[in-house]
Amino acid sequence: MIAVDWGTSSLRAYRLDAAGHVLAQRSTPAALLACQGRFEAVLAEQIDGWNDPHIVMAGMIGSRNGWREVPYVACPAGADAIAAGMLAFEAPALPGRQLFIAPGMSDRAAHGAPEVMRGEETQVLGLLDELQGSGPHTLCLPGTHSKWITVEHGRITRLHTAMTGELYALLTQHSLLGALMDKEAGDDEAAFARGLETSRGSGGLPNQLFSVRTLGLFGELSGAAAPSYLSGLLVGHELNGLAPATGTVHLIGSAALTRRYERALAARGLQAIAHAEALTARGLHRLALARGLVD
């Protein structure tokens, strides 16, 4: 089979054997919007020479702005329910193939707003074999929109989102705070820790954000340290609202981000276990098994 992770920034394709092992992989910066609707042609170019009969895709390719919109599957749900929600179709440029798009997931507390994700659920499914016991297990996928996911008995039961990465980008690039920063500066662990500590104080985030400016004005925070301090503030507030009080958090993401979250969680007395983010192919293989596409 062919597994495809197609999001807003890139397309990653994996050719898998029947057991789910990666035989070959390819990637392209053919982001969702950059395709300009040429989804079929872009995919055909990317998997040229791979003649496997089943192509299973996940990510924003199934969103309203994607190739085909696929309705969300509601929490709680495991691989069987998510696989049943996959959309099957054919494409003229890929004759003799069956194409599937995973549905993504939604969640809604009794008195809360809806939560959604597309693509992250396949990473979670790819991690299930490494989660010991029935749970509950807490997973965090840090990024532009960080996802906090609860898994119990092999099913995704709860979902929450924090727009931490997007807020960081907006504040560093389009606010007065960004004018004080050296945006090319590397990770400053001490400044990040200071931001984390500040996030646990009084005033709330809107008030504490102003400290990025005032500490700089009074010479107590350098332009090189300011980005890490801001990151600590934002990550700290994310943890204030969404991290468990005790236990272990499984992190899925890039090495740079997971290291930062490991430090933040350790400062709260929480254990963190980091996992590589290339779990999508494994999760899509699990969906293919549940749908009966592979033996």
PDB file of N, CA, C and O in Angstrom, residues 253-260 262 277:
ATOM      1  N   GLY A 253       6.635  14.923  17.995  1.00  0.00           N
ATOM      2  CA  GLY A 253       6.956  16.142  17.252  1.00  0.00           C
ATOM      3  C   GLY A 253       8.416  16.212  16.890  1.00  0.00           C
ATOM      4  O   GLY A 253       9.171  15.245  17.061  1.00  0.00           O
ATOM      5  N   SER A 254       8.828  17.362  16.388  1.00  0.00           N
ATOM      6  CA  SER A 254      10.222  17.563  16.014  1.00  0.00           C
ATOM      7  C   SER A 254      11.096  17.552  17.252  1.00  0.00           C
ATOM      8  O   SER A 254      10.647  17.854  18.363  1.00  0.00           O
ATOM      9  N   ALA A 255      12.366  17.228  17.058  1.00  0.00           N
ATOM     10  CA  ALA A 255      13.290  17.136  18.193  1.00  0.00           C
ATOM     11  C   ALA A 255      13.400  18.464  18.928  1.00  0.00           C
ATOM     12  O   ALA A 255      13.417  18.509  20.163  1.00  0.00           O
ATOM     13  N   ALA A 256      13.460  19.573  18.199  1.00  0.00           N
ATOM     14  CA  ALA A 256      13.625  20.878  18.835  1.00  0.00           C
ATOM     15  C   ALA A 256      12.420  21.216  19.712  1.00  0.00           C
ATOM     16  O   ALA A 256      12.584  21.698  20.847  1.00  0.00           O
ATOM     17  N   LEU A 257      11.226  20.954  19.218  1.00  0.00           N
ATOM     18  CA  LEU A 257      10.031  21.268  19.999  1.00  0.00           C
ATOM     19  C   LEU A 257       9.865  20.332  21.185  1.00  0.00           C
ATOM     20  O   LEU A 257       9.532  20.774  22.290  1.00  0.00           O
ATOM     21  N   THR A 258      10.078  19.049  20.972  1.00  0.00           N
ATOM     22  CA  THR A 258       9.867  18.113  22.081  1.00  0.00           C
ATOM     23  C   THR A 258      10.887  18.346  23.192  1.00  0.00           C
ATOM     24  O   THR A 258      10.546  18.189  24.369  1.00  0.00           O
ATOM     25  N   ARG A 259      12.111  18.739  22.842  1.00  0.00           N
ATOM     26  CA  ARG A 259      13.094  19.060  23.906  1.00  0.00           C
ATOM     27  C   ARG A 259      12.599  20.213  24.758  1.00  0.00           C
ATOM     28  O   ARG A 259      12.738  20.207  25.990  1.00  0.00           O
ATOM     29  N   ARG A 260      12.027  21.212  24.121  1.00  0.00           N
ATOM     30  CA  ARG A 260      11.532  22.376  24.866  1.00  0.00           C
ATOM     31  C   ARG A 260      10.363  21.979  25.770  1.00  0.00           C
ATOM     32  O   ARG A 260      10.285  22.391  26.931  1.00  0.00           O
ATOM     33  N   GLU A 262       9.800  18.964  26.928  1.00  0.00           N
ATOM     34  CA  GLU A 262      10.344  18.101  27.986  1.00  0.00           C
ATOM     35  C   GLU A 262      10.813  18.939  29.159  1.00  0.00           C
ATOM     36  O   GLU A 262      10.545  18.605  30.326  1.00  0.00           O
ATOM     37  N   GLU A 277       8.212  12.061  15.118  1.00  0.00           N
ATOM     38  CA  GLU A 277       6.913  12.419  14.549  1.00  0.00           C
ATOM     39  C   GLU A 277       6.542  11.583  13.331  1.00  0.00           C
ATOM     40  O   GLU A 277       5.421  11.696  12.832  1.00  0.00           O
TER      41      GLU A 277
END
